[in-house]
Short mmCIF file of C-alpha atoms in Angstrom, two decimals:
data_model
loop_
_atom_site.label_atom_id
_atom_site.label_comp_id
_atom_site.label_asym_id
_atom_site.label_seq_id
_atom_site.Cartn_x
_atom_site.Cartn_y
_atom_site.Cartn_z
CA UNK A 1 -11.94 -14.87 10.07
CA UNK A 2 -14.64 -15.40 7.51
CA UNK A 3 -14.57 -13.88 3.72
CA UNK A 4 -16.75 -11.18 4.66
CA UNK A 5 -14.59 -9.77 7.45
CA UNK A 6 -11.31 -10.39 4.86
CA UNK A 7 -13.64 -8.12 1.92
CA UNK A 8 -14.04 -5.67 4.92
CA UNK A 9 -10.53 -5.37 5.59
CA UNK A 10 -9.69 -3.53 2.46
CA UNK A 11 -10.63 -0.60 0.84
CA UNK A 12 -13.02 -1.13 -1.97
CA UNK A 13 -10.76 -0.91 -5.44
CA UNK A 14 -13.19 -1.88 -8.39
CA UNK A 15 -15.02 1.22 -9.24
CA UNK A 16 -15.54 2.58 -12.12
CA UNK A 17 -11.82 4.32 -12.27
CA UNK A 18 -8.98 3.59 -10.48
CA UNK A 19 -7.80 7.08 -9.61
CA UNK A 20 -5.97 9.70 -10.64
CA UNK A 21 -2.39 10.15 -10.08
CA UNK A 22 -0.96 13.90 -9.81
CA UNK A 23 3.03 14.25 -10.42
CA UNK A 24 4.44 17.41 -9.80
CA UNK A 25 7.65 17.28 -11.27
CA UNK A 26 9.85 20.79 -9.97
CA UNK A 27 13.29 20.55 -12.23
CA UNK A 28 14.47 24.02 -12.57
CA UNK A 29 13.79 26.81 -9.75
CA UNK A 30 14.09 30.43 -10.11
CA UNK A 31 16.89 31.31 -7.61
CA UNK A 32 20.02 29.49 -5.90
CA UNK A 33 18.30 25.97 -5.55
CA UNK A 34 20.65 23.48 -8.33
CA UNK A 35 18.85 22.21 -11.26
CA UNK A 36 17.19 18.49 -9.79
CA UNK A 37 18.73 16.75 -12.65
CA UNK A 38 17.52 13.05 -13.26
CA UNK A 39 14.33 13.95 -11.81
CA UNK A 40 12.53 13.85 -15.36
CA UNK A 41 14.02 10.20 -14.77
CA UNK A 42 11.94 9.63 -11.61
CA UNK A 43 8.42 11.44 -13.29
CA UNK A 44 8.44 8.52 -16.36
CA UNK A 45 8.98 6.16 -13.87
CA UNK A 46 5.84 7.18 -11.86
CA UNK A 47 3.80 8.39 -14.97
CA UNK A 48 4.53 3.99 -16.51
CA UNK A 49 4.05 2.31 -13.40
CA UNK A 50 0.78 4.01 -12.23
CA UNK A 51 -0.68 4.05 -15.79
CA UNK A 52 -0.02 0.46 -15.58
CA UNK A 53 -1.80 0.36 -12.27
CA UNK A 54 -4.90 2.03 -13.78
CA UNK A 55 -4.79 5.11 -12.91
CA UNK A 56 -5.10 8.35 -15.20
CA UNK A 57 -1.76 10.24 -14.59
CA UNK A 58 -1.78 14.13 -14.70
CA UNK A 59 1.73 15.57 -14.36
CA UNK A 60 2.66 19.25 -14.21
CA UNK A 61 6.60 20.63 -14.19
CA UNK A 62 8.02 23.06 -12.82
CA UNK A 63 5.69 24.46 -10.75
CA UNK A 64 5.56 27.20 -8.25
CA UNK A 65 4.60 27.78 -5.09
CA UNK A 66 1.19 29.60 -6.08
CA UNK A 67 0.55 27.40 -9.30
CA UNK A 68 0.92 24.32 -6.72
CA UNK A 69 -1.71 25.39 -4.37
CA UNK A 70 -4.23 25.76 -7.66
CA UNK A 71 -3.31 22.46 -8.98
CA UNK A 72 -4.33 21.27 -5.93
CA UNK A 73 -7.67 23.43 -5.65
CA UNK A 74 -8.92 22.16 -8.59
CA UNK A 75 -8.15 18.69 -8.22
CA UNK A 76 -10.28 18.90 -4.37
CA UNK A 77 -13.11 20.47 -6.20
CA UNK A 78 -12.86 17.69 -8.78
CA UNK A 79 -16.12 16.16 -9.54
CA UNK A 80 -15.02 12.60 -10.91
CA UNK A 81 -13.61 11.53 -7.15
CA UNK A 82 -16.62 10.38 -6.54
CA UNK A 83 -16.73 7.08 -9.02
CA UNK A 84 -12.64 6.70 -8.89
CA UNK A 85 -11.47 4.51 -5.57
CA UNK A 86 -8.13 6.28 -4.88
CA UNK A 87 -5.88 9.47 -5.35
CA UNK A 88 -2.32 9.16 -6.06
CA UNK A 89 0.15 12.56 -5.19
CA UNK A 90 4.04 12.26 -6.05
CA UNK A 91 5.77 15.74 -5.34
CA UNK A 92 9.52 15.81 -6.63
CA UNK A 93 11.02 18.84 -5.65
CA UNK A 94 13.90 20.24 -3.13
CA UNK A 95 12.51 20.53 0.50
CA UNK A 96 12.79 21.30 4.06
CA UNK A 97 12.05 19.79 7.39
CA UNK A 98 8.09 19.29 6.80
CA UNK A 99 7.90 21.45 3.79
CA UNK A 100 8.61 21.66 -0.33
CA UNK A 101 9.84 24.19 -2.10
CA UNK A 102 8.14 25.43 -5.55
CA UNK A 103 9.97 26.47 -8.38
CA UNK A 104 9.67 30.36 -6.97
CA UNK A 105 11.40 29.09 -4.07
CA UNK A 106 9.02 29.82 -1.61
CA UNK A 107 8.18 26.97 0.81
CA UNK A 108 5.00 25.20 1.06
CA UNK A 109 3.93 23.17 3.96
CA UNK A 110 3.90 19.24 3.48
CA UNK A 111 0.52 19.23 5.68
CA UNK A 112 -0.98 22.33 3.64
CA UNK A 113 -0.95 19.94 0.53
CA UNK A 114 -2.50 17.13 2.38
CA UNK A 115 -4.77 18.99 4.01
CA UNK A 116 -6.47 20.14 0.70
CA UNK A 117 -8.05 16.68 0.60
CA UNK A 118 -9.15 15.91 4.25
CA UNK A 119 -13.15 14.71 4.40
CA UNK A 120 -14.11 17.68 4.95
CA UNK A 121 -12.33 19.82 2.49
CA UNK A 122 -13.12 17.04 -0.30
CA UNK A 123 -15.94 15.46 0.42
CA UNK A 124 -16.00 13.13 -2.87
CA UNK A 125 -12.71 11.13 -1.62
CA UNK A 126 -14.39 10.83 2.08
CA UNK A 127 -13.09 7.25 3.24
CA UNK A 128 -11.38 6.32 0.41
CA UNK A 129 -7.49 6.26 0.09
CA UNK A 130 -5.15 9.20 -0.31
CA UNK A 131 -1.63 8.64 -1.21
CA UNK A 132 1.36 11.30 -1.24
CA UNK A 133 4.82 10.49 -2.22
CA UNK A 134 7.31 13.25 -1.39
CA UNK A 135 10.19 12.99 -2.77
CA UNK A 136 12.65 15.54 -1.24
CA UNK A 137 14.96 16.78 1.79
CA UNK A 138 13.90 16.76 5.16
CA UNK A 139 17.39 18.42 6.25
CA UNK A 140 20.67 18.95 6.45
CA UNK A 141 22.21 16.31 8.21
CA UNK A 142 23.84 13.29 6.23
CA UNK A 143 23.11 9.77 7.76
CA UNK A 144 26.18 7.88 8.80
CA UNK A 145 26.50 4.20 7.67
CA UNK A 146 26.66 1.34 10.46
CA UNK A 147 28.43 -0.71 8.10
CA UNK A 148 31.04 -0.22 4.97
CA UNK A 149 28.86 -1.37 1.46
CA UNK A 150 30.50 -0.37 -1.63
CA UNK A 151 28.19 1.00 -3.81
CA UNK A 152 28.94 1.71 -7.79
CA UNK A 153 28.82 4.85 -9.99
CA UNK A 154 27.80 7.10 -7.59
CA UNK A 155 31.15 8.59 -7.48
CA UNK A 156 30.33 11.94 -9.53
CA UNK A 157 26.34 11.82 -10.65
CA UNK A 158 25.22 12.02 -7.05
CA UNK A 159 23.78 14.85 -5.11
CA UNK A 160 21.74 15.82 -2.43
CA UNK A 161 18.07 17.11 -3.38
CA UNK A 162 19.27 20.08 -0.61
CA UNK A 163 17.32 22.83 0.58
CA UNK A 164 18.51 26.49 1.98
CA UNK A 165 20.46 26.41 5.18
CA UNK A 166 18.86 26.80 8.21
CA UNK A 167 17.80 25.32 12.02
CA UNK A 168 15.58 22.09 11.07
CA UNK A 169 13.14 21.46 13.51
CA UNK A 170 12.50 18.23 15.28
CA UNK A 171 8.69 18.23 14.05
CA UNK A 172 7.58 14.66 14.35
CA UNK A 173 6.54 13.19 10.40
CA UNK A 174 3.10 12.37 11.98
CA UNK A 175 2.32 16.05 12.44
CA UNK A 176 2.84 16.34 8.70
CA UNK A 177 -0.36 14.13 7.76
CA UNK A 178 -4.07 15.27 8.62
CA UNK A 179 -5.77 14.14 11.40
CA UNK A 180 -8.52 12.18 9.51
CA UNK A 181 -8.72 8.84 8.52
CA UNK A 182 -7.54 7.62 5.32
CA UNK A 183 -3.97 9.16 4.64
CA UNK A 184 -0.58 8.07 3.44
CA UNK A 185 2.49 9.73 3.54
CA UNK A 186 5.54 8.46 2.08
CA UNK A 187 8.55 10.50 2.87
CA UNK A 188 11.91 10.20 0.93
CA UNK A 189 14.08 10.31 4.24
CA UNK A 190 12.75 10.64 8.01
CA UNK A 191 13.01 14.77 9.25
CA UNK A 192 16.00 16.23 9.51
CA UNK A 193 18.18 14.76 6.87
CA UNK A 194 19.23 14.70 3.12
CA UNK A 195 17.74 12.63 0.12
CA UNK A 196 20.00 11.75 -3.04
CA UNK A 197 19.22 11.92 -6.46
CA UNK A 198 21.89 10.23 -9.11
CA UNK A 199 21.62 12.58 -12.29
CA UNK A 200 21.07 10.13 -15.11
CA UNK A 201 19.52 7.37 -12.73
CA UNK A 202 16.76 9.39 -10.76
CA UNK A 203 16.44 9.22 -7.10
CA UNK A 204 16.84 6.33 -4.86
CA UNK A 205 13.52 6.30 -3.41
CA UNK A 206 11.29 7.06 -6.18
CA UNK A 207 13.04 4.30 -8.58
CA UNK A 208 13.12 1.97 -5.32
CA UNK A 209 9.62 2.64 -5.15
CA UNK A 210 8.57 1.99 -8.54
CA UNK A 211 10.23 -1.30 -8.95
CA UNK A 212 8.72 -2.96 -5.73
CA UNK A 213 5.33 -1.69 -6.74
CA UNK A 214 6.07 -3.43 -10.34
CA UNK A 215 7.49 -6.66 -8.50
CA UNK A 216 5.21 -6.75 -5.10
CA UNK A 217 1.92 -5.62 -6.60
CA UNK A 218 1.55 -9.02 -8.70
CA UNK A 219 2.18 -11.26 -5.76
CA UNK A 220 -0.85 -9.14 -3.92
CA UNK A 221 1.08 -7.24 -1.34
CA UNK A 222 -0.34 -4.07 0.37
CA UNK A 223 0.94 -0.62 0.37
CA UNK A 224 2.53 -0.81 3.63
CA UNK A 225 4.27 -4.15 3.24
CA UNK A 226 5.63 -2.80 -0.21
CA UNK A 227 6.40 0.52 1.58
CA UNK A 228 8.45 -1.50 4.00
CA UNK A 229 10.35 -3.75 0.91
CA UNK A 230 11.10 0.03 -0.52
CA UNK A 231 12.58 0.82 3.17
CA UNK A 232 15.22 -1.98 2.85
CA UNK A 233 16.41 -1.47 -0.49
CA UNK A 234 16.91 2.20 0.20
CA UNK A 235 18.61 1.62 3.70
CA UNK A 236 21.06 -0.66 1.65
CA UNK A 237 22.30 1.94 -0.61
CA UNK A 238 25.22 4.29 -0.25
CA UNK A 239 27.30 6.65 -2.01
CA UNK A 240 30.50 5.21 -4.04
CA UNK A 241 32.55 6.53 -0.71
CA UNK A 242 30.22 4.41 1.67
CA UNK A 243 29.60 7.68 3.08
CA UNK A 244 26.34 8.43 2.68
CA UNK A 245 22.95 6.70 3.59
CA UNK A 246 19.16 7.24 3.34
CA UNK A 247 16.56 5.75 5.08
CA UNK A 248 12.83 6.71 3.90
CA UNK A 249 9.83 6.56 6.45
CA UNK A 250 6.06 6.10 6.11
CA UNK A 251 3.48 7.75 8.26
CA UNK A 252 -0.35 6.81 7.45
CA UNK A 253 -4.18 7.06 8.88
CA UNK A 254 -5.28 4.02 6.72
CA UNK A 255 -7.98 1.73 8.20
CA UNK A 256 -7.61 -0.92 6.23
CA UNK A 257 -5.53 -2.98 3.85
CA UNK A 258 -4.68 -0.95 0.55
CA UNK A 259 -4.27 -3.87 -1.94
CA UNK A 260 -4.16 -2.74 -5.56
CA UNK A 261 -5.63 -5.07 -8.60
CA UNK A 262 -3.43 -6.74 -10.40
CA UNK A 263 -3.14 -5.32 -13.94
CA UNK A 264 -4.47 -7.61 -16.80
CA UNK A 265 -1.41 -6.56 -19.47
CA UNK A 266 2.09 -6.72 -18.40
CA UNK A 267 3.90 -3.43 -17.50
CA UNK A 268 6.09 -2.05 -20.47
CA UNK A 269 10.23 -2.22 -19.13
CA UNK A 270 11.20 0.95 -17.82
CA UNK A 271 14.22 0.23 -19.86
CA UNK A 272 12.29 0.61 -23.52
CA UNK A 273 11.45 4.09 -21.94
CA UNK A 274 14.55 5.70 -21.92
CA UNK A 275 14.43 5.88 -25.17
CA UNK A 276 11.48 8.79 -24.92
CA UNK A 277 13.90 11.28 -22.84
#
């Protein structure tokens, strides 16, 4: 394969802005859904490592239901998409099988919020990259481990970011994305099953995910193959009782290779920003 067809292969990240990155960060909820403590945890985490990655980070908390849906109206009719090469969305909220819950409680359909930035709803980010990270339950169900792992100090900080009771459906993750080209989804946990969220520590596949973009994106990794690294730290965690597991899952309609630049300055330490909570 000749340079050309390699340059082809990837989607074109050197314009004139990076992207924007949208965090919606739902803590606090209006009815029976639990306080998502350490969640505030996960939004620095997001907000430092995609700054460092270039892009300009809006984040919005506690958001309902209706305020979600304009958030995401006026970022499709957003006129700088057209010079920026990517957009970035990280939901962290409770959920249910294919949907998210806003701080009103009132469910919102995962492929509604996708859907806002298909081709043809948004024409300025037509063939370029669109990124969601959602981090919340799928479910009910708790996944079993194969094998015992002791894991520490989940003991008492650890809970599940749970939704209201209820039949979950066996609605395939795929369904969840838009038809056209150019999507990613990354999903907490696959359909039909809890995510965990340690309440001083964040969640376990939000902080898994911001660590292997800090270490992968310097050795020039894609998205999927960093995707996949996130996979198999999460699959190796468990609660302090070796009870429960979580295994995230990745649906996309990319076309190419999503490699981002390597950042000129070296990223802050997350650690120096606990200090600003």
């Amino acid at each position: 394969m000749n340079a050309e067809a390699v340059m082809l292969s990837q989607y074109k990240m050197d314009g004139q802005c990076r992207g924007y990155c949208l965090i919606i960060n739902n803590v606090n909820f209006e009815g029976s859904l639990k306080k998502r403590k350490g969640s505030d945890k996960d939004a620095m985490e997001l907000q430092l490592v995609f700054t460092w990655l270039g892009f300009q980070v809006k984040k919005y908390d506690d958001k309902t239901s209706t305020e979600i849906k304009e958030i995401l109206r006026f970022w499709q009719s957003f006129g700088n998409w057209k010079d920026s090469d990517c957009l970035v969305c990280c939901i962290l909220s409770h959920g249910k099988s294919g949907e998210i819950f806003g701080t009103d409680e009132r469910l919102i359909p995962i492929r509604t919020i996708t859907s806002y930035f298909k081709a043809n709803n948004c024409p300025l980010l037509a063939q370029k990259p669109k990124l969601f990270f959602i981090q919340a339950c799928q479910g009910e169900k708790i996944q079993q481990p194969v094998y015992l792992q002791e894991d520490s100090d989940y003991a008492v900080s650890f809970e599940p970011d749970a939704q209201s009771s209820g039949y979950v459906s066996s609605q395939q993750l795929t369904s969840t994305i838009p038809d056209e080209a150019d999507f990613l989804l990354g999903m907490a946990t696959v359909d039909g099953y809890l995510s965990f969220r340690h309440v001083h520590e964040g969640t376990w596949y939000i902080q898994a995910l911001c660590s292997k973009l800090q270490l992968l994106v310097p050795r020039g990794e894609d998205i999927l193959s960093i995707l996949t690294a996130v996979n198999e730290e999460v699959s190796r965690r468990a609660d302090a009782q070796c009870e429960r597991k979580q295994m995230p899952q990745p649906a996309y309609t990319l076309r190419k290779k999503l490699i981002f630049p390597v950042p000129n300055e070296p990223l802050v330490p997350s650690e120096q920003s606990s200090d600003m909570q």
